[in-house]
Coordinates of C-alpha atoms and ligand atoms in Angstrom, one line a residue:
M1 CA -25.0 34.3 -16.5
N2 CA -26.1 31.3 -18.5
C3 CA -25.6 31.1 -22.2
A4 CA -29.2 32.0 -23.1
G5 CA -29.2 35.1 -21.0
F6 CA -25.9 36.2 -22.5
K7 CA -27.4 35.9 -26.0
F8 CA -30.5 37.8 -25.0
T9 CA -28.4 40.7 -23.6
L10 CA -26.5 40.9 -26.8
L11 CA -29.8 41.1 -28.7
L12 CA -30.9 43.9 -26.4
L13 CA -27.7 45.7 -27.2
G14 CA -28.7 45.4 -30.8
S15 CA -25.7 43.4 -31.7
I16 CA -25.9 41.6 -35.0
V17 CA -23.1 39.2 -34.0
L18 CA -24.4 35.7 -33.6
I19 CA -23.0 33.9 -30.6
S20 CA -23.9 30.4 -29.9
C21 CA -23.4 28.4 -26.8
A22 CA -20.3 26.1 -26.7
K23 CA -22.0 22.7 -27.4
R24 CA -21.6 20.2 -24.7
V25 CA -19.6 17.3 -26.1
I26 CA -19.7 14.9 -23.1
T27 CA -23.0 13.0 -23.3
S28 CA -22.2 10.0 -21.1
R29 CA -19.4 8.6 -19.0
A30 CA -18.2 5.3 -17.5
P31 CA -19.0 4.9 -13.7
L32 CA -16.7 6.9 -11.4
E33 CA -15.6 3.7 -9.7
Y34 CA -14.3 2.4 -13.0
V35 CA -12.3 5.6 -13.6
E36 CA -10.8 5.6 -10.1
K37 CA -9.9 1.9 -10.4
Q38 CA -8.0 2.7 -13.7
L39 CA -6.1 5.5 -12.1
K40 CA -5.0 3.1 -9.3
K41 CA -3.4 0.9 -12.0
L42 CA -0.7 3.6 -12.6
A43 CA 1.6 4.0 -9.6
P44 CA 2.7 7.6 -9.2
V45 CA 6.5 8.0 -9.1
Q46 CA 8.5 11.1 -8.6
I47 CA 11.0 10.9 -11.5
E48 CA 14.5 11.7 -10.4
F49 CA 17.7 12.7 -12.1
N50 CA 20.9 14.2 -10.9
S51 CA 20.8 17.9 -11.8
A52 CA 24.3 18.4 -10.3
T53 CA 25.8 17.0 -13.5
L54 CA 24.4 20.0 -15.5
N55 CA 25.7 23.6 -15.8
E56 CA 23.6 26.7 -15.9
N57 CA 23.5 26.9 -19.7
E58 CA 22.2 23.3 -19.8
I59 CA 19.5 24.0 -17.2
K60 CA 18.4 27.1 -19.2
T61 CA 18.2 25.0 -22.5
L62 CA 16.3 22.3 -20.7
K63 CA 13.7 24.7 -19.5
K64 CA 13.1 26.0 -23.1
L65 CA 12.9 22.5 -24.5
I66 CA 10.3 21.4 -21.9
E67 CA 8.2 24.4 -23.0
A68 CA 8.5 23.2 -26.6
A69 CA 7.6 19.6 -25.6
K70 CA 4.4 20.9 -24.1
I71 CA 3.3 21.9 -27.7
I72 CA 3.9 18.3 -28.7
D73 CA 1.3 17.3 -26.1
R74 CA -1.2 19.5 -27.8
L75 CA -0.3 18.2 -31.3
F76 CA -0.7 14.6 -30.3
L77 CA -4.0 15.3 -28.6
L78 CA -5.2 16.6 -32.0
Q79 CA -3.8 13.6 -33.8
V80 CA -5.8 11.2 -31.6
Y81 CA -9.3 12.7 -31.9
N82 CA -10.8 15.8 -33.4
E83 CA -13.1 16.3 -30.4
N84 CA -10.3 16.1 -27.9
P85 CA -9.8 19.8 -27.3
N86 CA -13.6 20.2 -26.7
I87 CA -13.8 17.3 -24.3
Q88 CA -10.7 18.6 -22.4
E89 CA -12.1 22.1 -22.2
E90 CA -15.5 20.9 -20.9
L91 CA -13.7 18.9 -18.2
L92 CA -11.4 21.7 -17.3
K93 CA -14.3 24.1 -16.9
S94 CA -16.5 21.7 -14.9
R95 CA -17.1 22.6 -11.3
N96 CA -18.2 19.1 -10.4
P97 CA -15.4 17.6 -8.2
N98 CA -16.3 14.2 -9.6
D99 CA -15.0 15.3 -13.0
K100 CA -11.4 15.6 -11.8
P101 CA -10.6 11.8 -12.1
Y102 CA -12.1 11.9 -15.6
L103 CA -9.9 14.8 -16.5
E104 CA -6.8 13.1 -15.0
L105 CA -7.5 9.8 -16.9
F106 CA -8.2 11.8 -20.1
N107 CA -4.9 13.6 -19.8
I108 CA -3.0 10.4 -19.2
M109 CA -4.7 8.7 -22.2
F110 CA -4.7 11.7 -24.5
G111 CA -8.4 11.1 -25.3
P112 CA -11.6 9.5 -24.0
W113 CA -10.4 5.9 -24.6
N114 CA -8.6 3.9 -22.0
R115 CA -5.3 2.7 -23.4
I116 CA -4.8 0.2 -20.6
D117 CA -8.2 -1.4 -21.0
H118 CA -8.5 -2.2 -24.7
D119 CA -9.3 1.4 -25.6
R120 CA -12.6 1.2 -23.8
P121 CA -14.4 4.6 -23.9
F122 CA -14.7 6.2 -20.4
I123 CA -16.3 9.4 -21.8
N124 CA -19.1 9.0 -24.3
S125 CA -19.6 5.6 -25.7
K126 CA -18.1 5.9 -29.1
Q127 CA -15.4 3.3 -30.1
K128 CA -12.0 4.7 -31.0
P129 CA -11.5 5.0 -34.8
L130 CA -8.8 2.6 -36.0
G131 CA -7.1 5.4 -37.9
A132 CA -7.4 7.9 -34.9
A133 CA -7.8 11.4 -36.4
F134 CA -5.3 10.7 -39.2
Y135 CA -8.1 9.9 -41.6
P136 CA -11.8 10.9 -41.9
E137 CA -13.7 8.9 -39.2
D138 CA -16.1 7.4 -41.7
M139 CA -13.4 6.5 -44.2
T140 CA -13.0 2.7 -44.9
K141 CA -9.8 0.9 -45.8
D142 CA -11.4 0.2 -49.2
E143 CA -12.1 3.8 -49.9
F144 CA -8.5 4.7 -49.3
L145 CA -7.2 1.8 -51.4
N146 CA -9.6 2.5 -54.2
H147 CA -8.6 6.1 -54.3
I148 CA -4.9 5.1 -54.7
K149 CA -5.9 2.7 -57.5
K150 CA -7.7 5.4 -59.4
H151 CA -5.1 8.0 -58.6
P152 CA -1.7 6.4 -58.5
E153 CA -0.2 9.9 -58.5
D154 CA -1.5 10.3 -55.0
K155 CA 0.0 7.1 -53.6
E156 CA 3.1 8.7 -52.1
A157 CA 1.3 11.6 -50.4
F158 CA -1.5 9.3 -49.1
E159 CA 0.9 6.7 -47.7
S160 CA 3.3 9.4 -46.3
N161 CA 4.1 9.2 -42.6
F162 CA 3.6 13.0 -42.4
T163 CA 0.2 13.7 -44.0
V164 CA -3.4 13.6 -42.7
I165 CA -6.2 12.4 -45.0
R166 CA -9.3 14.6 -45.2
R167 CA -12.4 14.7 -47.3
K168 CA -12.8 17.8 -49.4
E169 CA -16.0 18.2 -51.5
G170 CA -16.5 14.5 -51.2
K171 CA -13.0 13.6 -52.3
L172 CA -10.1 12.3 -50.2
V173 CA -7.1 14.6 -50.0
A174 CA -3.7 14.4 -48.3
I175 CA -2.6 17.4 -46.3
P176 CA 1.0 17.7 -45.0
Y177 CA 1.3 18.0 -41.2
H178 CA 3.0 21.4 -41.4
E179 CA 0.0 22.8 -43.2
Y180 CA -2.7 21.0 -41.2
F181 CA -1.1 21.8 -37.8
K182 CA 0.2 25.2 -38.9
N183 CA -0.5 27.1 -35.6
E184 CA 1.1 24.6 -33.3
I185 CA 4.1 24.0 -35.6
E186 CA 4.8 27.7 -35.7
K187 CA 4.9 28.0 -31.9
L188 CA 6.9 24.8 -31.6
T189 CA 9.6 25.8 -34.2
K190 CA 9.9 29.3 -32.5
L191 CA 10.7 27.6 -29.2
L192 CA 13.2 25.2 -30.8
K193 CA 15.0 28.0 -32.5
E194 CA 15.2 29.9 -29.2
A195 CA 16.6 26.8 -27.5
A196 CA 19.2 26.6 -30.3
T197 CA 20.4 30.1 -29.6
I198 CA 20.7 29.3 -25.9
T199 CA 22.7 26.1 -26.0
T200 CA 26.5 26.1 -26.1
D201 CA 26.5 22.5 -27.4
S202 CA 27.1 22.8 -31.1
T203 CA 25.7 19.3 -31.9
L204 CA 22.4 20.1 -30.1
R205 CA 22.3 23.6 -31.8
K206 CA 22.6 21.9 -35.2
Y207 CA 19.9 19.4 -34.4
L208 CA 17.4 21.9 -33.0
T209 CA 17.9 24.3 -36.0
L210 CA 17.5 21.6 -38.6
R211 CA 14.6 20.0 -36.7
A212 CA 12.8 23.4 -36.5
N213 CA 13.1 23.8 -40.3
A214 CA 12.1 20.1 -40.8
L215 CA 8.9 20.6 -38.9
L216 CA 8.1 23.4 -41.3
T217 CA 8.5 21.2 -44.4
D218 CA 8.0 17.6 -43.1
D219 CA 11.4 16.6 -44.5
Y220 CA 13.2 15.1 -41.6
Y221 CA 16.2 13.4 -43.2
E222 CA 18.9 16.0 -42.5
S223 CA 17.7 16.6 -38.9
D224 CA 17.5 12.8 -38.3
L225 CA 21.2 12.6 -39.3
A226 CA 22.0 15.6 -36.9
W227 CA 20.2 13.7 -34.2
M228 CA 22.5 10.7 -34.7
D229 CA 25.4 13.0 -34.0
L230 CA 24.3 14.5 -30.6
S231 CA 27.2 14.3 -28.3
G232 CA 26.5 16.6 -25.3
N233 CA 24.9 16.1 -21.9
L234 CA 21.4 16.6 -23.2
E235 CA 19.6 14.0 -25.3
V236 CA 16.5 15.4 -27.1
V237 CA 14.0 13.9 -29.5
I238 CA 11.1 16.0 -30.8
G239 CA 8.9 15.4 -33.8
P240 CA 6.6 12.8 -35.5
Y241 CA 8.0 9.3 -35.2
E242 CA 6.0 6.1 -34.3
V243 CA 3.1 4.8 -36.4
Y244 CA 1.4 2.7 -33.7
E245 CA -1.4 5.1 -33.2
D246 CA -2.5 4.5 -36.8
R247 CA -4.1 1.1 -36.5
L248 CA -5.8 1.4 -39.8
F249 CA -2.7 1.3 -42.0
G250 CA 0.3 2.0 -39.8
Y251 CA 1.4 4.8 -42.0
K252 CA 0.9 8.0 -40.0
A253 CA 3.6 9.2 -37.5
A254 CA 2.6 10.6 -34.1
Y255 CA 4.3 13.5 -32.5
E256 CA 6.3 12.8 -29.4
A257 CA 9.2 14.3 -27.3
F258 CA 11.8 12.9 -24.9
I259 CA 13.8 15.5 -23.0
C260 CA 16.7 13.7 -21.2
V261 CA 20.1 14.0 -19.6
V262 CA 22.8 11.5 -20.6
D263 CA 24.1 9.0 -18.1
K264 CA 27.7 9.1 -19.4
E265 CA 29.2 6.3 -17.3
E266 CA 26.5 3.7 -18.3
S267 CA 26.6 4.8 -22.0
E268 CA 30.4 4.1 -22.2
K269 CA 29.9 0.6 -20.9
L270 CA 27.2 -0.1 -23.5
K271 CA 29.1 1.4 -26.4
I272 CA 31.1 -1.8 -26.4
L273 CA 28.0 -3.7 -27.6
G274 CA 28.0 -1.5 -30.7
N275 CA 31.0 -3.5 -31.9
Y276 CA 29.0 -6.7 -32.0
L277 CA 26.2 -5.7 -34.4
D278 CA 27.7 -7.5 -37.4
E279 CA 28.3 -10.6 -35.4
L280 CA 24.7 -10.6 -34.1
E281 CA 23.4 -10.1 -37.7
S282 CA 25.4 -13.0 -38.9
N283 CA 24.1 -15.2 -36.0
L284 CA 20.5 -14.6 -36.9
P285 CA 18.6 -17.9 -37.5
I286 CA 17.8 -17.2 -41.2
P287 CA 19.5 -17.9 -44.5
D288 CA 22.3 -15.5 -45.3
E289 CA 20.5 -14.0 -48.3
Y290 CA 18.0 -12.4 -45.8
K291 CA 20.7 -10.9 -43.6
N292 CA 21.3 -7.2 -43.7
F293 CA 24.8 -6.2 -43.0
S294 CA 24.5 -2.7 -44.4
R295 CA 21.9 -1.6 -41.9
G296 CA 23.7 -0.5 -38.7
K297 CA 27.4 -0.1 -39.0
S298 CA 27.7 2.5 -36.3
S299 CA 24.6 2.4 -34.2
P300 CA 25.3 4.4 -31.0
I301 CA 23.7 3.3 -27.7
K302 CA 23.0 5.8 -25.0
V303 CA 21.7 5.5 -21.5
V304 CA 19.8 8.6 -20.3
N305 CA 17.6 9.8 -17.5
E306 CA 14.3 11.3 -18.5
V307 CA 13.4 14.8 -17.3
F308 CA 10.2 15.2 -19.4
S309 CA 8.3 13.4 -22.1
A310 CA 5.4 14.5 -24.3
G311 CA 2.8 13.2 -26.8
D312 CA 2.6 9.7 -28.1
T313 CA 5.3 8.3 -25.8
K314 CA 3.6 9.7 -22.7
A315 CA 0.1 8.4 -23.5
G316 CA -0.8 5.4 -21.3
I317 CA 2.2 3.2 -20.8
Q318 CA 5.6 4.8 -20.3
T319 CA 8.5 4.0 -22.7
T320 CA 11.7 2.5 -21.1
A321 CA 13.7 2.5 -24.3
F322 CA 13.5 3.6 -27.9
N323 CA 15.3 3.1 -31.2
L324 CA 15.1 5.9 -33.7
P325 CA 14.9 7.3 -36.3
N326 CA 12.5 5.1 -38.2
D327 CA 13.5 6.4 -41.7
E328 CA 15.0 3.4 -43.5
R329 CA 17.2 5.8 -45.5
V330 CA 18.9 7.0 -42.3
R331 CA 19.1 3.4 -41.0
K332 CA 20.7 2.2 -44.2
D333 CA 23.3 5.0 -44.2
R334 CA 23.9 5.5 -40.6
G335 CA 22.1 2.9 -38.5
S336 CA 19.9 4.0 -35.7
K337 CA 20.4 5.2 -32.1
K338 CA 19.2 3.3 -29.1
V339 CA 18.3 5.3 -26.1
M340 CA 17.6 3.6 -22.8
L341 CA 15.7 5.5 -20.1
K342 CA 17.3 4.1 -17.0
N343 CA 15.4 6.1 -14.3
I344 CA 12.1 5.1 -15.9
A345 CA 13.2 1.4 -16.2
K346 CA 14.2 1.3 -12.5
A347 CA 10.9 3.0 -11.4
K348 CA 8.9 0.4 -13.3
Y349 CA 11.0 -2.5 -12.0
D350 CA 10.4 -1.5 -8.4
K351 CA 6.8 -0.5 -8.7
C352 CA 5.3 -2.9 -11.2
W353 CA 7.7 -5.7 -12.0
I354 CA 8.7 -7.1 -8.6
P355 CA 5.1 -7.4 -7.3
I356 CA 4.1 -9.4 -10.4
V357 CA 7.0 -12.0 -10.4
K358 CA 6.4 -12.6 -6.7
R359 CA 2.9 -13.9 -7.5
I360 CA 3.4 -15.9 -10.6
L361 CA 6.9 -17.3 -10.9
A362 CA 8.0 -20.7 -9.4
D363 CA 10.7 -20.5 -6.7
K364 CA 13.7 -21.3 -8.9
P365 CA 13.1 -18.7 -11.6
L366 CA 11.9 -16.2 -9.0
K367 CA 15.2 -16.4 -7.1
N368 CA 17.1 -15.8 -10.3
T369 CA 15.4 -12.6 -11.6
S370 CA 17.4 -9.3 -11.5
F371 CA 17.2 -5.7 -12.5
D372 CA 20.5 -6.2 -14.4
A373 CA 19.0 -9.0 -16.6
Y374 CA 15.8 -7.0 -17.1
F375 CA 17.7 -3.9 -18.1
N376 CA 19.9 -5.9 -20.5
H377 CA 16.9 -7.5 -22.2
V378 CA 15.3 -4.1 -22.8
L379 CA 18.7 -3.0 -24.3
M380 CA 18.8 -6.1 -26.5
H381 CA 15.2 -5.5 -27.6
E382 CA 16.2 -2.1 -28.9
I383 CA 19.4 -3.3 -30.6
S384 CA 17.3 -6.0 -32.2
H385 CA 14.9 -3.5 -33.8
G386 CA 17.9 -2.5 -35.9
L387 CA 18.8 -6.0 -37.0
G388 CA 17.3 -8.2 -39.7
P389 CA 15.4 -7.2 -42.9
G390 CA 14.6 -3.5 -43.6
F391 CA 14.5 -2.9 -47.3
I392 CA 13.2 -6.1 -49.0
T393 CA 12.3 -7.5 -52.4
M394 CA 8.9 -9.2 -52.5
E395 CA 8.2 -12.4 -54.5
N396 CA 6.8 -10.4 -57.3
G397 CA 10.0 -8.4 -57.5
E398 CA 8.6 -5.2 -55.9
K399 CA 11.2 -3.4 -53.8
T400 CA 9.7 -2.1 -50.5
T401 CA 10.2 -1.9 -46.8
V402 CA 9.0 -4.5 -44.2
S403 CA 6.8 -1.8 -42.7
K404 CA 5.0 -1.1 -45.9
A405 CA 4.6 -4.8 -46.8
L406 CA 3.2 -5.8 -43.5
K407 CA 1.0 -2.7 -43.2
D408 CA -1.3 -2.8 -40.1
L409 CA 0.3 -6.0 -38.8
Y410 CA 3.8 -4.5 -38.8
P411 CA 3.8 -3.0 -35.3
T412 CA 2.9 -6.3 -33.7
I413 CA 5.2 -8.4 -35.8
E414 CA 8.1 -5.9 -35.3
E415 CA 7.7 -5.8 -31.5
C416 CA 7.5 -9.6 -31.4
K417 CA 10.7 -9.7 -33.4
A418 CA 12.5 -7.2 -31.2
D419 CA 11.5 -9.1 -28.0
I420 CA 12.3 -12.6 -29.2
L421 CA 15.5 -11.6 -30.8
G422 CA 16.3 -9.5 -27.7
I423 CA 16.5 -12.7 -25.6
Y424 CA 18.1 -14.7 -28.4
N425 CA 20.9 -12.1 -28.7
L426 CA 21.3 -11.7 -25.0
L427 CA 21.8 -15.5 -24.6
Y428 CA 24.4 -15.4 -27.4
L429 CA 26.3 -12.5 -25.8
I430 CA 26.3 -14.2 -22.4
D431 CA 27.7 -17.3 -24.1
K432 CA 30.4 -15.2 -25.7
N433 CA 31.2 -13.6 -22.3
V434 CA 30.6 -10.1 -23.8
I435 CA 27.8 -9.5 -21.3
K436 CA 29.1 -10.5 -17.9
G437 CA 27.6 -11.0 -14.5
I438 CA 24.3 -12.6 -15.7
S439 CA 23.7 -16.3 -16.2
K440 CA 21.7 -17.6 -19.1
Y441 CA 19.2 -19.1 -16.7
E442 CA 18.9 -15.7 -15.0
A443 CA 18.2 -14.0 -18.4
M444 CA 15.5 -16.5 -19.3
A445 CA 13.8 -16.4 -15.9
T446 CA 13.8 -12.6 -16.0
Y447 CA 12.5 -12.7 -19.6
L448 CA 9.6 -15.0 -18.6
G449 CA 8.9 -12.9 -15.5
G450 CA 8.6 -9.8 -17.6
M451 CA 6.0 -11.2 -20.0
Y452 CA 3.0 -10.6 -17.8
R453 CA 3.8 -6.9 -17.3
S454 CA 3.5 -6.5 -21.1
I455 CA 0.4 -8.7 -21.6
R456 CA -1.4 -6.7 -19.0
F457 CA -1.2 -3.7 -21.4
G458 CA -3.7 -5.5 -23.6
I459 CA -2.9 -7.7 -26.5
N460 CA -4.2 -5.4 -29.2
E461 CA -1.4 -3.0 -28.4
A462 CA 1.7 -3.9 -30.4
H463 CA 4.0 -4.7 -27.5
G464 CA 1.4 -6.7 -25.5
G465 CA 0.4 -8.5 -28.7
G466 CA 4.0 -9.4 -29.5
V467 CA 4.5 -10.8 -26.0
A468 CA 1.2 -12.9 -26.2
I469 CA 2.6 -14.5 -29.3
Q470 CA 5.8 -15.4 -27.6
F471 CA 4.1 -16.7 -24.5
N472 CA 1.7 -19.0 -26.3
Y473 CA 4.3 -20.2 -28.7
L474 CA 6.7 -21.1 -25.9
M475 CA 3.9 -22.8 -23.9
E476 CA 3.0 -24.9 -26.9
K477 CA 6.7 -26.0 -27.2
G478 CA 6.8 -26.9 -23.5
A479 CA 9.5 -24.2 -22.9
I480 CA 7.2 -22.6 -20.4
F481 CA 4.9 -24.7 -18.1
V482 CA 2.7 -24.4 -15.1
D483 CA 4.2 -26.4 -12.1
D484 CA 2.2 -28.3 -9.4
N485 CA 1.7 -25.2 -7.4
G486 CA 0.2 -23.3 -10.3
K487 CA 3.3 -21.2 -10.8
L488 CA 5.2 -20.5 -14.0
D489 CA 8.4 -22.4 -14.6
L490 CA 10.7 -22.9 -17.6
N491 CA 12.6 -25.7 -19.3
E492 CA 16.1 -24.4 -20.1
T493 CA 16.7 -26.5 -23.2
K494 CA 13.3 -26.2 -24.7
M495 CA 13.3 -22.5 -24.0
Q496 CA 16.5 -21.9 -26.0
E497 CA 15.1 -24.0 -28.9
G498 CA 11.7 -22.3 -28.8
I499 CA 13.3 -18.8 -28.8
R500 CA 15.4 -19.7 -31.8
D501 CA 12.5 -21.2 -33.8
L502 CA 10.1 -18.3 -33.2
A503 CA 12.9 -15.8 -34.1
K504 CA 13.3 -17.7 -37.3
K505 CA 9.6 -17.6 -38.0
V506 CA 9.2 -13.9 -37.5
L507 CA 12.3 -12.9 -39.3
T508 CA 11.2 -15.0 -42.3
I509 CA 7.9 -13.2 -42.4
E510 CA 9.7 -9.9 -42.4
A511 CA 12.3 -11.0 -45.0
K512 CA 9.5 -12.0 -47.5
G513 CA 7.1 -9.2 -46.5
N514 CA 4.6 -12.1 -46.1
Y515 CA 1.4 -10.4 -45.0
A516 CA -0.7 -13.7 -45.1
E517 CA 1.8 -15.5 -42.9
A518 CA 2.0 -12.6 -40.5
R519 CA -1.8 -12.7 -40.1
R520 CA -1.7 -16.5 -39.5
L521 CA 0.9 -16.1 -36.8
I522 CA -1.1 -13.4 -35.1
E523 CA -4.4 -15.2 -35.4
K524 CA -3.0 -18.4 -33.9
Y525 CA -0.9 -17.0 -31.1
R526 CA -2.1 -13.6 -30.1
Q527 CA -4.8 -15.0 -27.8
I528 CA -5.7 -14.7 -24.2
T529 CA -5.8 -18.4 -23.3
S530 CA -7.5 -19.7 -20.1
I531 CA -4.1 -20.1 -18.5
M532 CA -3.2 -16.5 -19.3
D533 CA -6.5 -15.4 -18.1
N534 CA -6.0 -17.0 -14.7
Y535 CA -2.6 -15.3 -14.2
L536 CA -4.1 -12.0 -15.3
K537 CA -6.8 -12.3 -12.7
M538 CA -4.1 -13.0 -10.0
L539 CA -2.5 -9.7 -10.9
E540 CA -5.6 -7.6 -11.2
D541 CA -5.0 -5.4 -8.1
L542 CA -1.4 -4.6 -9.0
P543 CA -0.3 -1.4 -10.7
I544 CA 0.4 -2.1 -14.4
D545 CA 2.6 0.9 -15.0
I546 CA 3.8 4.2 -13.5
K547 CA 2.5 7.7 -13.7
P548 CA 5.6 9.8 -13.9
I549 CA 5.7 13.1 -11.9
Y550 CA 8.4 15.1 -13.6
P551 CA 10.9 17.1 -11.6
K552 CA 10.7 20.9 -11.5
I553 CA 13.6 22.3 -13.4
Ligands
ZN601 ZN1 10.2 -2.1 -29.4

């Protein structure tokens, strides 16, 4: 029965209840060929992990945590766009087989905008709001800033990582996540508490219990500390963390989850690097007054294999490593924990990385690339997020954090910093014979090879933008050049100089919280030049990332 007939029947029955048809929200779509082409850019990979290392209790706990993580998927969907649930429902109910690819792409992107094609809409034609669904869609930056000017008492709540901004009776208001997403948060915390009663790992039980309570209050400090202490076989992250989805201000944290199993042997090897954090900080190419030795005294490093992921981290491009928590108070007291997702890194290396370098690198650097160098650069990228300025004093004497000072430019600058310092520090540790089995040339060749995998993500995304800055800067310095065959090659000496100089530039911007200088750097170097465009065209048919197919537990 169609909707009109249903309403008519109700009227005949004398019902006074008014039932309206669910409004169709999809009014237009990109051509089917476009959507199918986008799906081909993500190579499906069966994600594997060795379940034999887990006991029965751990398997049972994992199952419960995966259930909880699925609520995170829902929460993030709501954070991206208010209409997302309606679009998803309409696609799910559709009997048109041609709608399947649209649904698949929608689920991968967590919304109607293609994250691997500059957020181009593939359902309807509306552009993605810069502030996602964290702010009213029609709110301008000025309106937000003017509100804070007029109501300084609202500043903290408005800039909080854990509130959404809404308009009530024409006035802007901040609503805490736990109130705004009450239904989902209740379901999520119930599952986390159940998982806490199942697990026999006391550190995990403590984290899950504190995290469940934190989600109900949006005060994450204690549970972040408990997360730093996890010491069992399971490594779990669940909650609101990264602010990349908020491109309006970079304030609002997006929900995400990583459900992983620890790779103990690898983690032991990498722990050694934790002893070198002070040495790396003191080796930074900036004046001593900007160095920050109090930041990461005991920053643990873990290597894990991912079993399931959800929300922000799963949308579009898959994460190979992360560095959490972001709370500067925790970082100051306890440092941060670096988690490397080895099975994801290897899947990407095989499916996406190797095909790229085969096409664009000159013979010598190509012969010198390796998974080992790649994995170590990703590791050093994560370590480098925790190095350098965190809390800073601005020129006017105001005490703040780098993230607050650089606002919307922070994600791009911070990713650029982590990448360039990643290679800077890797070269240093190879020199010191702390990292063995890789040559400096191999590290630089692999670093160069990896750039185009990131740039292909789009330069408006923080990681891709950060890499575009590095590539163009190093080209300008002659560190990277195009050889007679049109392939990319590098100059070893100029490369090391260029890496040090750019690291210094970016660190100085962060140390001074210099927004104007950050904008200048981004405007000058975050460009797709004609050289870059040529390479990108050569890679067009290759998958740009993986689509993980998670194991059944
Ligand atoms: Zn990063």
